[in-house]
Tab-separated table of C-alpha atoms and ligand atoms in Angstrom:
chain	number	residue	atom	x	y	z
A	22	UNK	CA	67.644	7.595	-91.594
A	23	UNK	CA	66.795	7.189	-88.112
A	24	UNK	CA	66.319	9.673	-85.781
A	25	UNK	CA	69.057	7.836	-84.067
A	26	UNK	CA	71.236	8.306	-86.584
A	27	UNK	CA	70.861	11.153	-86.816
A	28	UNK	CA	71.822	12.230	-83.662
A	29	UNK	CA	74.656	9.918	-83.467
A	30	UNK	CA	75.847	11.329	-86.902
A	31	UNK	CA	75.116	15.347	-85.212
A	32	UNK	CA	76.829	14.080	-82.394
A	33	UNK	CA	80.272	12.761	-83.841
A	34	UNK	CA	80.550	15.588	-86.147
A	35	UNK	CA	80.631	18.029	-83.377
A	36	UNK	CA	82.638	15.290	-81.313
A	37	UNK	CA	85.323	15.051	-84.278
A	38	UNK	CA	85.617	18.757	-84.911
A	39	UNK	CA	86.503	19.385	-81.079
A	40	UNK	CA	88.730	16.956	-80.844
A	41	UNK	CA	90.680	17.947	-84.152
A	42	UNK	CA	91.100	21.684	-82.804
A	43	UNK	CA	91.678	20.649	-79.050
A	44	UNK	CA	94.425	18.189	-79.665
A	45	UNK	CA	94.968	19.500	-82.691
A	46	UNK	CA	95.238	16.169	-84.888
A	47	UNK	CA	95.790	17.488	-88.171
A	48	UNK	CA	98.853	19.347	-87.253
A	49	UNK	CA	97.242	22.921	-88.218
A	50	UNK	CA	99.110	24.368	-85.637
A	51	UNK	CA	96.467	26.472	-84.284
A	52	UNK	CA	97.554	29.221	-82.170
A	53	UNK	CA	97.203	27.963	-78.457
A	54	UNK	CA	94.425	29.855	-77.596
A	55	UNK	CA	91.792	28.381	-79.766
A	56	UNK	CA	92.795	24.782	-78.009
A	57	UNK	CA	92.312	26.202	-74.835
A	58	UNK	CA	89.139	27.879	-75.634
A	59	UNK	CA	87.705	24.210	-77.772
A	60	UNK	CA	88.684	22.161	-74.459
A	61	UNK	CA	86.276	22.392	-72.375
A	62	UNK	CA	83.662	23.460	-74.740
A	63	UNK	CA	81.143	20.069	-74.961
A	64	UNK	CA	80.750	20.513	-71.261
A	65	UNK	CA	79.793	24.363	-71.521
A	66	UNK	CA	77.326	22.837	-74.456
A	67	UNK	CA	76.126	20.370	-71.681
A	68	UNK	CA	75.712	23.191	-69.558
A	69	UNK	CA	73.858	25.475	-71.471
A	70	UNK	CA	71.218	23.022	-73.117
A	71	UNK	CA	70.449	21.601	-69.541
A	72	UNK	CA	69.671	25.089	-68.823
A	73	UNK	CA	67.766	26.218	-71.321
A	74	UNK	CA	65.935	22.677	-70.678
A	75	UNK	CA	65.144	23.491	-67.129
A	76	UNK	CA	64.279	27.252	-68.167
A	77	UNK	CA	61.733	26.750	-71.302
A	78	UNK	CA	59.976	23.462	-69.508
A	79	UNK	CA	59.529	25.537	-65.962
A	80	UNK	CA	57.699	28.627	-68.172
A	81	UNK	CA	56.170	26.284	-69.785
A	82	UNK	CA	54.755	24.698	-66.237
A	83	UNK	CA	54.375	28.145	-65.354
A	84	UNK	CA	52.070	29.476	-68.185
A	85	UNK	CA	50.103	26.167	-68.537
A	86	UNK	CA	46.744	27.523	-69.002
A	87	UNK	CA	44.012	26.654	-66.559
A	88	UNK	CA	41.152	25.896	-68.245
A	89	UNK	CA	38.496	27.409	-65.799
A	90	UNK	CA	35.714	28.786	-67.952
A	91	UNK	CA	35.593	25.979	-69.961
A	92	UNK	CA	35.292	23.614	-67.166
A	93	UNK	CA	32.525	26.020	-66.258
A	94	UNK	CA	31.095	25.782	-69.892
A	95	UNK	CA	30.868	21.871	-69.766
A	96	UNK	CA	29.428	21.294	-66.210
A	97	UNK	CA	26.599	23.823	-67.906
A	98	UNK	CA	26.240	22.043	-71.130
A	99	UNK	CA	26.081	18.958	-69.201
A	100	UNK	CA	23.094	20.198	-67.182
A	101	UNK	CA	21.401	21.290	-70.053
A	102	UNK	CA	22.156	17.687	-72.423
A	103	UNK	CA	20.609	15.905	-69.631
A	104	UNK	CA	17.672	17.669	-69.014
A	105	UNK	CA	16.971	17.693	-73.080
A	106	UNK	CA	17.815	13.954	-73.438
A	107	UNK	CA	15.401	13.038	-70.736
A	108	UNK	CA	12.803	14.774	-72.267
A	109	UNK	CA	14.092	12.795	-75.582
A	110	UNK	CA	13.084	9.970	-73.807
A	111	UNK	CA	16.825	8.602	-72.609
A	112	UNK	CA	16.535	6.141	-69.932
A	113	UNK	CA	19.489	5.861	-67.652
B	25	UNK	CA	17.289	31.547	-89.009
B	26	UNK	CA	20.769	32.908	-90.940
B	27	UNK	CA	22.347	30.255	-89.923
B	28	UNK	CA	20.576	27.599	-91.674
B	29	UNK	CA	21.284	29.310	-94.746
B	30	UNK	CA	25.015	29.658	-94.136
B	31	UNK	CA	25.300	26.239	-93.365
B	32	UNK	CA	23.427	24.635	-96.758
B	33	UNK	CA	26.436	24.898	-98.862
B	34	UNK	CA	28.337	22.834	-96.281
B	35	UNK	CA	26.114	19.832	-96.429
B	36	UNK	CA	26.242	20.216	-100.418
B	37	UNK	CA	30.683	20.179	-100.436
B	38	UNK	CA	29.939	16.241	-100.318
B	39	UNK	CA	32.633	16.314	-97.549
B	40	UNK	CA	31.083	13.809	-94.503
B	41	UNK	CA	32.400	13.863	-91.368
B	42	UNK	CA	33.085	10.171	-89.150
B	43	UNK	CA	33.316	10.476	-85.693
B	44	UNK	CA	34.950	7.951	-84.367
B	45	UNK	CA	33.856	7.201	-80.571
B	46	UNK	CA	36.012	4.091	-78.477
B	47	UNK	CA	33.830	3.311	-75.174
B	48	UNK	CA	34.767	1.317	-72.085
B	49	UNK	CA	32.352	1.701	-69.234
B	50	UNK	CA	31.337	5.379	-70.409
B	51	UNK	CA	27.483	4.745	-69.554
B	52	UNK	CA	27.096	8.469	-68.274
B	53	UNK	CA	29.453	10.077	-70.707
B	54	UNK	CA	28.190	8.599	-73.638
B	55	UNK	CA	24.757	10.309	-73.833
B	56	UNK	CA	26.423	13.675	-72.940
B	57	UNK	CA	29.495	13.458	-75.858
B	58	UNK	CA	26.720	12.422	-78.168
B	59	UNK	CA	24.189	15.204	-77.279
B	60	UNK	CA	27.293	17.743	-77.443
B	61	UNK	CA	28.117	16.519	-81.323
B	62	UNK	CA	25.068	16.550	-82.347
B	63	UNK	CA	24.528	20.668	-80.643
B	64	UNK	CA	27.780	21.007	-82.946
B	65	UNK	CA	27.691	19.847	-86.080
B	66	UNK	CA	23.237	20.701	-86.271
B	67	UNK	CA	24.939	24.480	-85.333
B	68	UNK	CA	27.993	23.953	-88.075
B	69	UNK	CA	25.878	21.994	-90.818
B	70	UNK	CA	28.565	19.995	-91.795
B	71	UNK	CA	27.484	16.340	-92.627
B	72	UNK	CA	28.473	13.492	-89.771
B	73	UNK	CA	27.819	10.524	-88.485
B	74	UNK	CA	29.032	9.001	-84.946
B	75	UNK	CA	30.532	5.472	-84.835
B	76	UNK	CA	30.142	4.066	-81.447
B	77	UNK	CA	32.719	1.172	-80.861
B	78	UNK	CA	32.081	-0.577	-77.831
B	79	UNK	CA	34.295	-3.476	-76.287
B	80	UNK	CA	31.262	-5.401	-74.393
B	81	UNK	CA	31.395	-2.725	-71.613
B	82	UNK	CA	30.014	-4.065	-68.060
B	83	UNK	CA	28.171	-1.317	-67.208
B	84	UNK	CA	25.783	-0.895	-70.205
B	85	UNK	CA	27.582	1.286	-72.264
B	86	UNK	CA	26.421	-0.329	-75.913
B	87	UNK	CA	22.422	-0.275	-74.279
B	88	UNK	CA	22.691	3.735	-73.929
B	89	UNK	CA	23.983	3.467	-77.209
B	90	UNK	CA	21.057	1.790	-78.765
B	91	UNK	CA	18.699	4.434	-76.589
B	92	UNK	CA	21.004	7.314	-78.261
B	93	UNK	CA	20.052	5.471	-81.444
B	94	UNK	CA	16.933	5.901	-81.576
B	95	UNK	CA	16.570	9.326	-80.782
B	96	UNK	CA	18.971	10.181	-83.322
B	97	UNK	CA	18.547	7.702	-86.107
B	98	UNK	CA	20.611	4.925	-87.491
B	99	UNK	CA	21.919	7.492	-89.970
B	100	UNK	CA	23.456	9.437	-87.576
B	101	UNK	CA	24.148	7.127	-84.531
B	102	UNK	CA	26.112	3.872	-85.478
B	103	UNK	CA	26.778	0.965	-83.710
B	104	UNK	CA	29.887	-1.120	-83.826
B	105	UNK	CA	30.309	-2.953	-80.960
B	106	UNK	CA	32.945	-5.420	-80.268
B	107	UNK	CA	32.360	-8.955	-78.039
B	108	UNK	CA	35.769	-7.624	-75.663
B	109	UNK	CA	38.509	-5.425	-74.718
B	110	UNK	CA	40.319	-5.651	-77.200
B	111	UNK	CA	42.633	-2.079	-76.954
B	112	UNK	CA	41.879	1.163	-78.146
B	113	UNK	CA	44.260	1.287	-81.492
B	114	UNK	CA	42.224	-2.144	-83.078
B	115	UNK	CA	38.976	0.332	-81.577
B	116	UNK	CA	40.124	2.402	-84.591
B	117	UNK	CA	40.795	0.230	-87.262
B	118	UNK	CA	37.483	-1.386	-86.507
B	119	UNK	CA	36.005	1.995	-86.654
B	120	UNK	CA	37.357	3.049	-89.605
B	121	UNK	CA	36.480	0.282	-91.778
B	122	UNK	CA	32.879	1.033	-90.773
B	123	UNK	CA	33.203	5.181	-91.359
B	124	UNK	CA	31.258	6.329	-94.260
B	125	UNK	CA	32.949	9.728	-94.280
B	126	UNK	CA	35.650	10.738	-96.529
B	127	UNK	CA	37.015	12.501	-93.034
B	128	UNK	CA	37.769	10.927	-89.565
B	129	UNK	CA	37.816	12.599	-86.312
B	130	UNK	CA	39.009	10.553	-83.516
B	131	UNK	CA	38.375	11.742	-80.143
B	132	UNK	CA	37.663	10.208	-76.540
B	133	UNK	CA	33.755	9.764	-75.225
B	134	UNK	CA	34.521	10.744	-71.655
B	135	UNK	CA	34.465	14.305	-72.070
B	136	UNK	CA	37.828	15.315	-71.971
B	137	UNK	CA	37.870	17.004	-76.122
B	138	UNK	CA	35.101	18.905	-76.201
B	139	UNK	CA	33.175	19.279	-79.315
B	140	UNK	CA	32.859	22.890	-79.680
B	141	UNK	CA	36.138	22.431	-81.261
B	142	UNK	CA	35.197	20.404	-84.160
B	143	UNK	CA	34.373	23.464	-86.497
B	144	UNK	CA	37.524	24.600	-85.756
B	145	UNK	CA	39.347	21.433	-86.805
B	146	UNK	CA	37.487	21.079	-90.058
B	147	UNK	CA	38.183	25.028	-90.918
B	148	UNK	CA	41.689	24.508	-90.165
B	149	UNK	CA	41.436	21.395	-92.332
B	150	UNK	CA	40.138	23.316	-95.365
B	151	UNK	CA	42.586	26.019	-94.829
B	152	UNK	CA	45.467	24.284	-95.925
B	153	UNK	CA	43.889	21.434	-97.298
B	154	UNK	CA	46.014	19.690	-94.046
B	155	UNK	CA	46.112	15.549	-94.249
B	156	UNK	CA	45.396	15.510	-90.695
B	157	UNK	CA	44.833	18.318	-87.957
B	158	UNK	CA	45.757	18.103	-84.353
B	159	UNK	CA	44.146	19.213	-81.293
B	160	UNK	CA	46.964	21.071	-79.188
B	161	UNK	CA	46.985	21.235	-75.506
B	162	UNK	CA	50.063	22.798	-75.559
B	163	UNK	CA	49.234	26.778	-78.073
B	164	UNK	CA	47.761	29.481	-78.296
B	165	UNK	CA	44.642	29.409	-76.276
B	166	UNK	CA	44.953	25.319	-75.170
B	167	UNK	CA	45.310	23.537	-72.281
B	168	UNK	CA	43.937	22.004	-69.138
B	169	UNK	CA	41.804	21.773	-66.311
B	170	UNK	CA	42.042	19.916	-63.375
B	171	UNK	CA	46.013	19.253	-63.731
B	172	UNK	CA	48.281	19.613	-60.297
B	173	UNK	CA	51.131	21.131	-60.983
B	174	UNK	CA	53.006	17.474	-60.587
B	175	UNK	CA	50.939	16.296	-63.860
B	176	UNK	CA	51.739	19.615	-65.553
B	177	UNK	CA	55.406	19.350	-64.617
B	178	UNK	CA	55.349	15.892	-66.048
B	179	UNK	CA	53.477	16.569	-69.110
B	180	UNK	CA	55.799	19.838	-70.279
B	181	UNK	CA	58.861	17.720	-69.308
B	182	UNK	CA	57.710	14.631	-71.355
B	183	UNK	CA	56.710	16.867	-74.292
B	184	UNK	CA	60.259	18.760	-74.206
B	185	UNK	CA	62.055	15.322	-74.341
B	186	UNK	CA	60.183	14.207	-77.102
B	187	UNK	CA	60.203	17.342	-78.955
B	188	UNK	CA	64.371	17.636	-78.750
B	189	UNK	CA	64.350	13.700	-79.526
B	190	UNK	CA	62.096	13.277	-82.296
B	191	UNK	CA	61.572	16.526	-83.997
B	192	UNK	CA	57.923	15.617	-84.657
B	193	UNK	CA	56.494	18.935	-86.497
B	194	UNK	CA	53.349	18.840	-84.261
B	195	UNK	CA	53.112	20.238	-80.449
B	196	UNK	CA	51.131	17.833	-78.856
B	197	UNK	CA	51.777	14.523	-79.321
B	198	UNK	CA	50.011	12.223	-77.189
B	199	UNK	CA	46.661	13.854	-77.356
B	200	UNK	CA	44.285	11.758	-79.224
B	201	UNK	CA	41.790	14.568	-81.083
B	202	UNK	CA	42.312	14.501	-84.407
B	203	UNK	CA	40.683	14.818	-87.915
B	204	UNK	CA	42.112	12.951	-90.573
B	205	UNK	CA	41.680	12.182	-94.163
B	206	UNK	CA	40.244	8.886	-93.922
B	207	UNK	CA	42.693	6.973	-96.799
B	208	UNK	CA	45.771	8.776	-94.746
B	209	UNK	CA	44.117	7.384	-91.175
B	210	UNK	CA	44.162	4.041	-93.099
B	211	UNK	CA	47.688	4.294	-94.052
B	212	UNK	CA	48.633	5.121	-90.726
B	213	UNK	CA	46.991	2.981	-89.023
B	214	UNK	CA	48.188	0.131	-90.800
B	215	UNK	CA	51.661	0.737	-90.099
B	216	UNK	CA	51.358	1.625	-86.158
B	217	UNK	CA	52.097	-0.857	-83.906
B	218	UNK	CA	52.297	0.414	-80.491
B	219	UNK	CA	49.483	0.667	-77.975
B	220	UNK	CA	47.928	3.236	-75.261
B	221	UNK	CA	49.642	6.640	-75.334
B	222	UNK	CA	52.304	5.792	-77.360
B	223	UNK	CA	49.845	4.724	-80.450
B	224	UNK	CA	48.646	8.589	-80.670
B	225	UNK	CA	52.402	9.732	-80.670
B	226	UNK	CA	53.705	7.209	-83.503
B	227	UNK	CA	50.762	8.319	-85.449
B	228	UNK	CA	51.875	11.823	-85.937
B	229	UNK	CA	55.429	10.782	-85.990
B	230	UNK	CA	55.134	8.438	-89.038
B	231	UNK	CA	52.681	10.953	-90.496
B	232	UNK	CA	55.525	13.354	-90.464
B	233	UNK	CA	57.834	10.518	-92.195
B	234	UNK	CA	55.335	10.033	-95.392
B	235	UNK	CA	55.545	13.504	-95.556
B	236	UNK	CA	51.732	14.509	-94.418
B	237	UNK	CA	50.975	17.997	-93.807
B	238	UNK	CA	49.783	18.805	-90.183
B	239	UNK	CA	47.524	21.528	-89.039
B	240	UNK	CA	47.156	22.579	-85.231
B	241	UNK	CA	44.399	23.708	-83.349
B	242	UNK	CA	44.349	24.440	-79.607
B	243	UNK	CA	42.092	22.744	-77.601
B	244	UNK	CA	41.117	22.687	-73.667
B	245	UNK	CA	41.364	19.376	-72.260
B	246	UNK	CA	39.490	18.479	-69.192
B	247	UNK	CA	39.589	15.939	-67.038
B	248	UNK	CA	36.866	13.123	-67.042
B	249	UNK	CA	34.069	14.017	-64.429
B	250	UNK	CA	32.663	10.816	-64.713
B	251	UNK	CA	34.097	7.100	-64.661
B	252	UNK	CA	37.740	6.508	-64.610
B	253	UNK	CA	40.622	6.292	-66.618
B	254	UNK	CA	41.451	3.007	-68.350
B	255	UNK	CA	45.319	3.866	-69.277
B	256	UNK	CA	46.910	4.453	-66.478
B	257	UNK	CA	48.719	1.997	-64.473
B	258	UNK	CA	52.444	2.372	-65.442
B	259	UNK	CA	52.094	4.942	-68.060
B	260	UNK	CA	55.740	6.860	-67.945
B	261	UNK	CA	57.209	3.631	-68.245
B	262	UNK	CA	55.369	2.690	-71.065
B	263	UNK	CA	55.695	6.007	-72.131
B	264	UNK	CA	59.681	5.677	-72.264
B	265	UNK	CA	59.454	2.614	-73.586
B	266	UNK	CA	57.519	3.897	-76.762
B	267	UNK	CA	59.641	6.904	-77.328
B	268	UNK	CA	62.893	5.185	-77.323
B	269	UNK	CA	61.443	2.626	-79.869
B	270	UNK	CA	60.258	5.464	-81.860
B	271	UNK	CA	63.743	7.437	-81.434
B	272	UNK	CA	65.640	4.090	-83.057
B	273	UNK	CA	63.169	2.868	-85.584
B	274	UNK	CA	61.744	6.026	-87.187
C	6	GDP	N1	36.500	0.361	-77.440
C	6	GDP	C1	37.431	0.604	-76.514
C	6	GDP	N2	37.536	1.854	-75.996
C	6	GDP	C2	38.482	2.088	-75.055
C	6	GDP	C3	39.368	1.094	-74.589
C	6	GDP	N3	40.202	1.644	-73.669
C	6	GDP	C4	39.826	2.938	-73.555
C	6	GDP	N4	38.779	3.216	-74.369
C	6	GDP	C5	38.126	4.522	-74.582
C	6	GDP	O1	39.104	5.410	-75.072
C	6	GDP	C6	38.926	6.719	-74.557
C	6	GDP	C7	40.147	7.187	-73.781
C	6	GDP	O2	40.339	6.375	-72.655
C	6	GDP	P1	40.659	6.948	-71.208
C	6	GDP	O3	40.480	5.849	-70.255
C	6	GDP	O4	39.859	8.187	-70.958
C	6	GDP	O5	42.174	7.302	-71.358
C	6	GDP	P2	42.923	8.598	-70.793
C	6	GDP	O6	42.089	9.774	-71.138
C	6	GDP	O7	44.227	8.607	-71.484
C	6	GDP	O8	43.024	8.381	-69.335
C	6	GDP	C8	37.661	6.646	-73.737
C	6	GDP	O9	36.584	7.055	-74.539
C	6	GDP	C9	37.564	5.184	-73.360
C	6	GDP	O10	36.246	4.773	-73.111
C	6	GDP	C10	39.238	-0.232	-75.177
C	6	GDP	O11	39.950	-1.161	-74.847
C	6	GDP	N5	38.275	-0.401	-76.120
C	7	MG	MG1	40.382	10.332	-70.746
């Protein structure tokens, strides 16, 4: 299966069990609140993920390491692999 | 020296070691990437050798090569140049039906995956016996240097997306250091069609659909210092364009 699929399958199951408590299509006869509660639940879903989104991609930004040292590390190496390799004999 | 005795066995496991290196204009780079991997794996003692793949560079690339060579051997140092640019995923499958080793590590010549990290890889390898193992910008210890915080911002997002999407079982997915198995690089590589970034991402993702394991090691990536980028151009697009392929067809 597709990853596709997969969501689209995810995505009707949750869809399908909403709408069966929030307009209550089998006829349970669920006490009120629970359809009042279900109604506007995909948006508070929506809500939520876009926030954790925003939240675990800006510390992520945020705790990006910086590399410095081994920046430092290769502009040294570098020094020292061209001084060697012209002594090798490298022509450039 | 103790070290030369710790590192006998390794030469005797029979395991070799193919480094794959793609060039495109990388005259000044070349000699430096090749010097560094040759510092690491004498230190290491693991058994290599460096396939140079050149696509008829303009500025002399494949001559350093031959100069690099000669100071290393033909053992060590070989040449497999191609007449044009022909693309950096056909780079590979060139490569790899030249690599003598019963491993491949893929990496790019300008610099940017350092070799110090190679030992690490092939420990990580042994450790679980992994089918391939992943450089990681984005754990433990990884990341990058010379990134404004408008690349960052765009990397982390791109990753998240992808990550939520595709569930891919590995954290970076459009880096492009790896060690393989070479018969699982081949099996890969046969079935990959895309290009550019989006080649290094439906690698891991169909690796993770035939059920390969995947180790991680972090890795600092830094920006080229010399010579420029050959991707580029309109790479989110292209980038989009890959993932949703990926999202409908694996
Ligand atoms: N043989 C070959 N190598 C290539 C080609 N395009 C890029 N490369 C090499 O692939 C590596 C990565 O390319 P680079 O331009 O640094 O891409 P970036 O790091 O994603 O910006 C470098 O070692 C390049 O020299 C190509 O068409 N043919
Ligand atoms: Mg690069």
């Amino acid at each position: 299966m597709t990853k596709l699929l997969e969501w689209l399958l995810g995505v009707s199951l949750v869809l399908s069990a909403w709408a069966v408590v929030s307009f209550d299509l089998l006829e349970l006869s669920l006490p009120q609140t629970y359809r009042e509660v279900a109604w506007p639940m995909p948006l508070y879903l929506l809500v939520t993920f876009g926030c954790y989104s925003l939240a675990t991609v800006g510390y992520r930004v945020a705790t990006f390491n910086d590399c410095d040292e081994a920046s430092a590390e290769l502009q040294g190496q570098i020094q020292e692999a061209k001084q060697d390799l012209r002594k090798k004999g490298l022509k450039i | 020296m103790a070290s030369r005795k710790t590192s006998q066995p390794k030469r005797e496991s029979g395991d070799k070691y193919s480094v794959l290196l793609p060039t495109y204009n990388e005259r000044e780079n070349l000699p430096l990437i090749v010097w560094l991997l040759v510092k690491y794996f004498g230190e290491s003692g693991y058994n290599y050798e460096i396939v140079v793949i050149d696509d008829g560079s303009p500025d002399g690339t494949q001559e350093v090569a031959q100069q690099l060579q000669k100071i290393y051997g033909e053992d060590k140092i070989l040449l497999r140049p191609r007449a044009k640019k022909l693309g950096l995923g056909t780079a590979y499958i060139h490569g790899i039906k030249h690599a003598t080793g019963n491993f491949v590590i893929i990496m790019d010549a300008d610099l940017s995956h350092h070799p110090k990290f190679i030992p690490e890889f092939i420990e990580k390898q042994k450790e679980g016996d992994y089918d391939l193992v992943s450089g990681t910008r984005y754990q433990g210890n990884g990341g990058v240097y010379g990134w404004d915080l408008r690349r960052k911002l765009i990397s982390r997002g791109a990753n998240f997306v992808t990550q939520v999407l595709l569930r891919p079982g590995a954290s970076d997915l459009t880096g492009s250091f790896r060690l393989y198995k070479k018969a699982v690089l081949e099996s890969l590589v046969e079935r990959c069609v895309s290009k550019g970034y989006v080649f290094q991402m439906e690698m891991i993702v169909r690796a993770r659909q035939l059920n390969y394991t995947i180790g991680e090691v972090p890795i600092s990536f830094v920006d080229r210092v010399y010579g420029e980028s050959k991707l580029g151009g309109n790479e989110i697009v292209s980038f989009v364009k890959g993932l949703i392929t990926l999202f409908a067809t694996t």
